[in-house]
XYZ file of C-alpha atoms in Angstrom:
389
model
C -1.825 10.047 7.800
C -4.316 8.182 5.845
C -4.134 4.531 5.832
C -5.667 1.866 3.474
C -6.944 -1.262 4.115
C -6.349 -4.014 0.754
C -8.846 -6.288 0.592
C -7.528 -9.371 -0.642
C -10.085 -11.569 -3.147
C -10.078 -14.954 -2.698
C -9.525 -16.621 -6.058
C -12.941 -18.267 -7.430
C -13.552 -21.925 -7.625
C -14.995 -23.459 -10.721
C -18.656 -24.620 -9.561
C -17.967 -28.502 -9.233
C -20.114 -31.232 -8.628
C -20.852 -32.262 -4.653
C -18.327 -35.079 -3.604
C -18.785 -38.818 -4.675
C -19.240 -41.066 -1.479
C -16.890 -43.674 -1.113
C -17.222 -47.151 -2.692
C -18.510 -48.571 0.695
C -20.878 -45.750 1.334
C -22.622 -45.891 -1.601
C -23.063 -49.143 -1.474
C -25.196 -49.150 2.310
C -26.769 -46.271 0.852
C -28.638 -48.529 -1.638
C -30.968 -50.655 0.615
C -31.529 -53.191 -2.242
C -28.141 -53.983 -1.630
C -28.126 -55.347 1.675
C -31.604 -57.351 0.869
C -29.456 -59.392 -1.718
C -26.955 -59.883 1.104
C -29.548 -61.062 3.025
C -31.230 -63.117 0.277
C -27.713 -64.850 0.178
C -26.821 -65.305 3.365
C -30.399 -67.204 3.890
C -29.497 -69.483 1.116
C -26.173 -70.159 2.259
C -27.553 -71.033 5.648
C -30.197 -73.030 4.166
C -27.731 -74.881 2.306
C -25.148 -75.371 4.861
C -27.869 -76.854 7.057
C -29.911 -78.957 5.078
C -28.030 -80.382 2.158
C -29.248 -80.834 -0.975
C -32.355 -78.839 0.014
C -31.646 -76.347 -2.714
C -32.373 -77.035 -6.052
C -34.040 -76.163 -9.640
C -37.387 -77.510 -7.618
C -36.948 -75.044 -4.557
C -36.171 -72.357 -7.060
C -39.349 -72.729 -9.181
C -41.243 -73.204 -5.653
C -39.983 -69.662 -4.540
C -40.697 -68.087 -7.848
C -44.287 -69.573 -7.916
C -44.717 -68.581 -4.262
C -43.631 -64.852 -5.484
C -45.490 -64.585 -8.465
C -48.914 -62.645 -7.523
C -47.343 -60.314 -4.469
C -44.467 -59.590 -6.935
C -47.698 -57.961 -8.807
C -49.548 -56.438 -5.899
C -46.212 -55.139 -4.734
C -45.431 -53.539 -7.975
C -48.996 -51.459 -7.710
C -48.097 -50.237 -3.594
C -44.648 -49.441 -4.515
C -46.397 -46.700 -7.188
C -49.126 -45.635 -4.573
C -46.105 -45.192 -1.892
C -43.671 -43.377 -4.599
C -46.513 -40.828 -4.500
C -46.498 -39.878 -1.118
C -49.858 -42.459 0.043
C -50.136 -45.937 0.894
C -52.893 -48.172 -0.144
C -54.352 -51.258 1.708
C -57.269 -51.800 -0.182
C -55.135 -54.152 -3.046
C -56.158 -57.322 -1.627
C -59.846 -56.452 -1.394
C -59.679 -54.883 -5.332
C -57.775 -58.070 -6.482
C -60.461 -60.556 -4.754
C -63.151 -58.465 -6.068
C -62.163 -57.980 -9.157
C -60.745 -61.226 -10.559
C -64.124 -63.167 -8.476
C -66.263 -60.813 -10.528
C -64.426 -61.217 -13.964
C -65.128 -65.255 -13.194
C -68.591 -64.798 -13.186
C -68.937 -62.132 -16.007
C -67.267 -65.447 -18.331
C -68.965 -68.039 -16.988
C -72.491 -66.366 -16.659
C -71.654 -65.122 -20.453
C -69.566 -68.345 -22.048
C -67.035 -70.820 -20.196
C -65.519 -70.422 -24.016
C -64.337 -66.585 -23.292
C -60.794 -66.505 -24.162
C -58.286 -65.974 -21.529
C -56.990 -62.433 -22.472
C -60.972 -61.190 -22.594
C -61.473 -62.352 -18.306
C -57.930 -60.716 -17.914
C -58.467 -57.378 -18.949
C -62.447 -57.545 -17.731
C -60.222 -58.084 -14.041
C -57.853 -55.511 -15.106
C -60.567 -52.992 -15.927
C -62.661 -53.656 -12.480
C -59.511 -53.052 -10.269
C -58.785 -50.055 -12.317
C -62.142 -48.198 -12.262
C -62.056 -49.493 -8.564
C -58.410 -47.464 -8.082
C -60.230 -44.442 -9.613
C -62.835 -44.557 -6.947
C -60.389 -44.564 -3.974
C -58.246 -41.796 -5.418
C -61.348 -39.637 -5.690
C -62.285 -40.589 -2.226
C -58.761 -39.040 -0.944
C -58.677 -36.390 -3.317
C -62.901 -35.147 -2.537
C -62.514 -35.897 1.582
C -59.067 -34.872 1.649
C -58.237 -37.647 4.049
C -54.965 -39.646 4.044
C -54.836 -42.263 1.902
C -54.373 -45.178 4.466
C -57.967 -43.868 6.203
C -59.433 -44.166 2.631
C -57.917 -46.901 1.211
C -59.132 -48.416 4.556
C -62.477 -47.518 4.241
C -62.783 -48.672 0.810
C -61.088 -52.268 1.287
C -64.054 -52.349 3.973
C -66.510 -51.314 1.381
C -65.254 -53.507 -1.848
C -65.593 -56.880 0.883
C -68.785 -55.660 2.199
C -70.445 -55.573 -0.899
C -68.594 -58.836 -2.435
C -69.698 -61.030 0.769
C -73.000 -59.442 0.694
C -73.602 -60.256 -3.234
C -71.915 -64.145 -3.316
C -71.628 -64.906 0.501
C -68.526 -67.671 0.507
C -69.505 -69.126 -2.007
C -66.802 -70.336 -3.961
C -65.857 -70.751 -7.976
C -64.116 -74.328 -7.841
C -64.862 -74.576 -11.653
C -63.102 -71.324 -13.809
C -63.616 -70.892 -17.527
C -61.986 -73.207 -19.572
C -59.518 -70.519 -21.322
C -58.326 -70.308 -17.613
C -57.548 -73.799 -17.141
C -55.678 -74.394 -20.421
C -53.302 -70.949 -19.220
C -53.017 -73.404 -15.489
C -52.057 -76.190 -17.576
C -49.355 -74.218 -19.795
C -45.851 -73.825 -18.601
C -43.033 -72.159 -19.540
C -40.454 -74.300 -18.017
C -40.310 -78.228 -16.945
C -37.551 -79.687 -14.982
C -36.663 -82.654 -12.976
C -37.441 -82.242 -9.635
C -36.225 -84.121 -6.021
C -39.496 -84.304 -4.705
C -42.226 -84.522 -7.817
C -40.976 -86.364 -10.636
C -41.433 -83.120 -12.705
C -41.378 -79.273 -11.226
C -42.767 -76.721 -13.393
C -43.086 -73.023 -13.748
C -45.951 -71.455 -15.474
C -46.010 -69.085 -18.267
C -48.226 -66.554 -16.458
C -43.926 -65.469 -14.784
C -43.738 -63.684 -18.338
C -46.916 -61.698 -17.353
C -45.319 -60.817 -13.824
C -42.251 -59.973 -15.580
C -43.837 -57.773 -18.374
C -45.321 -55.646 -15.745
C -42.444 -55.322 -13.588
C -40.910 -53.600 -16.774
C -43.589 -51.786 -17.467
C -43.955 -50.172 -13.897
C -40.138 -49.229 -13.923
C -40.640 -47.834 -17.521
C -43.107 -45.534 -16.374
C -41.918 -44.251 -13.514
C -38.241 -44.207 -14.666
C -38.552 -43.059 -19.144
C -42.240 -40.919 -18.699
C -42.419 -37.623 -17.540
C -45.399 -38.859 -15.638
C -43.523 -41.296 -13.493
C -40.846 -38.702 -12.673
C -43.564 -36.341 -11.803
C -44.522 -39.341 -9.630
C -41.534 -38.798 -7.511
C -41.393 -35.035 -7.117
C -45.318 -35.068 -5.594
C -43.878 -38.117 -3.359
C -41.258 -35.793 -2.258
C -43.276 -32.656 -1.851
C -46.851 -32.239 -3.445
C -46.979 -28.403 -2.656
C -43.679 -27.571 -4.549
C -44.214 -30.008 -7.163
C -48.008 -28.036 -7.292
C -46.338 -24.874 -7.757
C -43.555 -26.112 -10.436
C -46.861 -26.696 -12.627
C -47.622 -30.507 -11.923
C -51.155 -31.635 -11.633
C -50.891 -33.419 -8.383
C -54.516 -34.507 -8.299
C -54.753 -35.999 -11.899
C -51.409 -38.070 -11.008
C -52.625 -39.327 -8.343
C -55.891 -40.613 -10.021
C -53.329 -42.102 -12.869
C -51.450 -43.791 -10.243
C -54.460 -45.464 -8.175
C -55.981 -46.278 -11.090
C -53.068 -48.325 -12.148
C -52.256 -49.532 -8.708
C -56.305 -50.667 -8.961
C -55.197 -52.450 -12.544
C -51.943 -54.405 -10.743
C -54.631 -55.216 -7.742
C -56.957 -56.859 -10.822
C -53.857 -58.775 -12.743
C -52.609 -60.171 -9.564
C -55.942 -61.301 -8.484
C -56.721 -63.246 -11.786
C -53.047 -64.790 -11.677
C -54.281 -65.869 -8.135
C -57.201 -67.751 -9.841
C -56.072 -68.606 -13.138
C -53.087 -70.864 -10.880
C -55.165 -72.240 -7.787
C -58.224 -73.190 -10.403
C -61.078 -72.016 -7.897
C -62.082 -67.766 -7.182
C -62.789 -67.654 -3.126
C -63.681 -64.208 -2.147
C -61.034 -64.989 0.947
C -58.433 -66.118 -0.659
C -55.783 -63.467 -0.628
C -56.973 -62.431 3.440
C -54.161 -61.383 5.677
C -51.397 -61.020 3.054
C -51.116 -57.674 3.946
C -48.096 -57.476 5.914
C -46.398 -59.340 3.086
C -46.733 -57.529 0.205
C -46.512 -54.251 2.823
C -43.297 -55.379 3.867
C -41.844 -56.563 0.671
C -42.207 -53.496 -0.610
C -40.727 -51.239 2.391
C -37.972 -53.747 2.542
C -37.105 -53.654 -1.130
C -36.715 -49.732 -0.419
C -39.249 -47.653 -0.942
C -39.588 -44.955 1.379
C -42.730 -44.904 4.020
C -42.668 -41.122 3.222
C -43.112 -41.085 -0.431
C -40.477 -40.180 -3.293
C -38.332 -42.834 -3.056
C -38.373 -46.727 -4.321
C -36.972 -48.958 -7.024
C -38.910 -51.928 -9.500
C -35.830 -53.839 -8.628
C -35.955 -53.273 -4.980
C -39.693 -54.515 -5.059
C -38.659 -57.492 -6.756
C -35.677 -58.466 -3.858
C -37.989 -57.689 -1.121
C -40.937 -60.187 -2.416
C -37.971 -62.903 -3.117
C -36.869 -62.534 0.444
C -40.386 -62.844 2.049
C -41.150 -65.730 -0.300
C -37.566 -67.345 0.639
C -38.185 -66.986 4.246
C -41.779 -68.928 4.088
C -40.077 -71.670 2.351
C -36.741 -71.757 4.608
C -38.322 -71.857 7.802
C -39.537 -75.245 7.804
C -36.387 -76.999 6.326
C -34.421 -75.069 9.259
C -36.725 -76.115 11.802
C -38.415 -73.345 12.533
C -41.931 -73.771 12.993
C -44.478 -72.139 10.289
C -46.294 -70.167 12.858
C -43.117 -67.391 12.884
C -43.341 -66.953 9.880
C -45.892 -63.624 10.511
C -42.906 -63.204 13.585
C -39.836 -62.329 10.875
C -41.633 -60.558 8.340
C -42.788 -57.866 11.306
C -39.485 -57.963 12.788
C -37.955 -57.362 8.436
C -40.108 -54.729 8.382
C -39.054 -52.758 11.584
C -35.102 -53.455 9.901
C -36.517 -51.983 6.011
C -37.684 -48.834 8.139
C -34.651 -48.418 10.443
C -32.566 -48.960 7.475
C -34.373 -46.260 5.297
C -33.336 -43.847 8.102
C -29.632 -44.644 7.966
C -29.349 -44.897 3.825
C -30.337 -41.605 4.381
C -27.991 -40.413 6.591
C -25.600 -42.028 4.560
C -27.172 -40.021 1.715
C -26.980 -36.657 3.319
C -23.561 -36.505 5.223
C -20.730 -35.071 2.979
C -17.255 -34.716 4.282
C -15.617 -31.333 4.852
C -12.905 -30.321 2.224
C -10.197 -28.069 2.674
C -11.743 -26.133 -0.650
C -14.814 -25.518 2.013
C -13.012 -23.776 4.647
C -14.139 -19.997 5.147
C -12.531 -17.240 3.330
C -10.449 -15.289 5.707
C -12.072 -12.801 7.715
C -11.591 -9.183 6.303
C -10.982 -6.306 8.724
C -14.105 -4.378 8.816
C -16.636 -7.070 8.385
C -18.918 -9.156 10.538
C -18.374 -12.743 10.537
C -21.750 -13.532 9.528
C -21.222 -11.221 6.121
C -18.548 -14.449 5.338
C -20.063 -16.459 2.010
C -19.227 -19.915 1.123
C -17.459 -21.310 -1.794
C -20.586 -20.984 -3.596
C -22.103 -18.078 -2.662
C -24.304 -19.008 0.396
C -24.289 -17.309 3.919
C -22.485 -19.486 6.577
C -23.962 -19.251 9.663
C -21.758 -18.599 12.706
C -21.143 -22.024 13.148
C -20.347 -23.077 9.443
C -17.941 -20.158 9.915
C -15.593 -22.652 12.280
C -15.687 -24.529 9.481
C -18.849 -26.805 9.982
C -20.538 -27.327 6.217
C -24.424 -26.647 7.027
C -26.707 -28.926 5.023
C -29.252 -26.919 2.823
């Protein structure tokens, strides 16, 4: 007597899109998130323990404070989207805007403001170029190159002007000092101001997330961030993007630097030394992922706020200045331990009952079972343990 075995067909599921996280969950998983918490639970402290320290005047001082990491942040977060990290900024923005000085005043004090801007802007490009080609022809990483170079770009400033110091910038300069975009009444000065050069900062804030968010470039920014061999073999140019990306990291370095001068009145070849961690920190704060592919304009922009709102809190709280360095290490451990668990958060997915094996057919081998959507379950996925892809 023959006997025959039905196989039963499990009824197919409609291909649907991967769980939503829950409110709560997607919140944590957006680190820019909890750096607004933490923006606002600093102020709230600050204003709970010093009354009436908090004001239109503290507000512009933050701002102000803000204004030229906000723009050296902006060109790290692009260099770290890509996969690199550059610490040569500060030594392209001092070189840069010092030499665009003395290209004005050696040619006119009456060069108009916008000409010693883009000169600045140009230098700290072309300077961007060089250190991409350096990674790109030595095929070292970029924090040995960018180190290097930083090295170089100081070595050959000090060696050309020594510390000697511009105390008297062009004219066109001091006129942009002198123009502000907003006056108030302040506690302390009679008036507190805020300069105009805050629509610059802002204009390239947009700019940056324009380009990596609307251009096919800046996307492509990501996926070589992410991996460069895959994003190589889906037909990117990996070296050509990241030439476009130093270079304008090298242009940011040149802006903020000539902010830097146009607003403190004097070019010093050491101005902007040991502001590393800062801007550093800022950035991985606000975010952006040490390992490339990941980070956010808007993130950038939180992360600067809170290191400039820490350097003006600590005093008023009665913490001395000398901690300041102290917290911003100790904020940048937290930005790196919190990139690990927004990813976690990321990458977990809870088990529905649509997920659960099909039923095991007489005949077959456990490990011939196929999920939902048509991918082998190992032995253990076949207990009914989703495996991650």
């Amino acid at each position: 007597m023959t006997s025959t075995t039905t196989k039963t067909a499990r009824p197919a599921r409609r291909a649907t899109r991967p769980p939503r996280l829950p409110a709560l969950r997607r919140f944590l998983a957006a680190q820019e998130n909890l750096v607004l918490g933490l923006i606002l639970m600093i102020l709230a402290v600050v204003v709970i323990q010093v009354p009436g320290y908090w004001h239109v005047e503290t507000l512009f001082t933050v701002l102000r404070a803000s204004m030229v990491d906000m723009v050296f942040a902006l060109g790290v977060l692009l260099v770290l989207v890509a996969g690199g990290i550059d610490v040569s900024f500060l030594a392209v923005g001092a070189f840069s805007a010092y030499v665009a000085c003395k290209i004005a005043l050696d040619g006119s004090e009456t060069s108009p403001a916008w000409t010693i801007f883009l000169i600045a802007v140009a230098i700290g490009a072309v300077m961007g170029v060089i250190n991409a080609l350096v990674v790109i022809a030595m095929q070292v990483s970029t924090l040995i190159a960018t180190l290097a170079t930083s090295a170089v770009y100081l070595g050959v400033l000090f060696a050309v002007v020594g510390a000697n110091v511009i105390t008297v910038v062009p004219e066109s300069l001091r006129e942009v000092a002198k123009t502000q975009l907003w006056e108030a009444p302040g506690a302390v000065r009679g008036v507190t101001r805020l300069n105009i050069l805050i629509l610059l900062v802002a204009l390239c804030c947009v700019a940056v997330a324009f380009f990596l968010h609307g251009t096919v470039a800046g996307r492509s920014v990501f996926a070589i961030g992410g991996d460069a061999e895959s994003a190589a073999r889906a037909g990117i140019r990996v070296d050509a993007l990241r030439i476009l990306v130093f270079a304008l990291a090298g242009a940011l370095a040149g802006t903020a630097g000539i902010i830097q001068v146009t607003l403190a009145g004097r070019a010093d070849p050491t101005t902007f030394m040991g502001r590393e961690l800062d801007v550093i920190a800022a950035v991985v704060i606000g975010g952006a992922a040490v390992t490339g592919g990941r980070g956010t304009v808007r993130g950038v922009c939180l992360g600067v706020v809170l290191v400039s709102l820490i350097s003006t809190s600590l005093v008023p709280l009665g913490v001395p200045s000398i901690w300041q360095k102290a917290v911003v290490g100790v904020l940048l451990l937290v930005g790196v331990l919190l990139q690990s668990l927004s990813s976690r958060v990321r990458t977990e997915r809870p088990i529905l009952d649509g997920d659960a094996p099909p039923p095991r057919v007489r005949g077959t081998d456990q490990e011939g079972a196929r999920s939902p959507s048509g991918e082998a379950l190992s032995a253990g996925a076949g207990r009914g343990v989703s495996a991650d892809v």
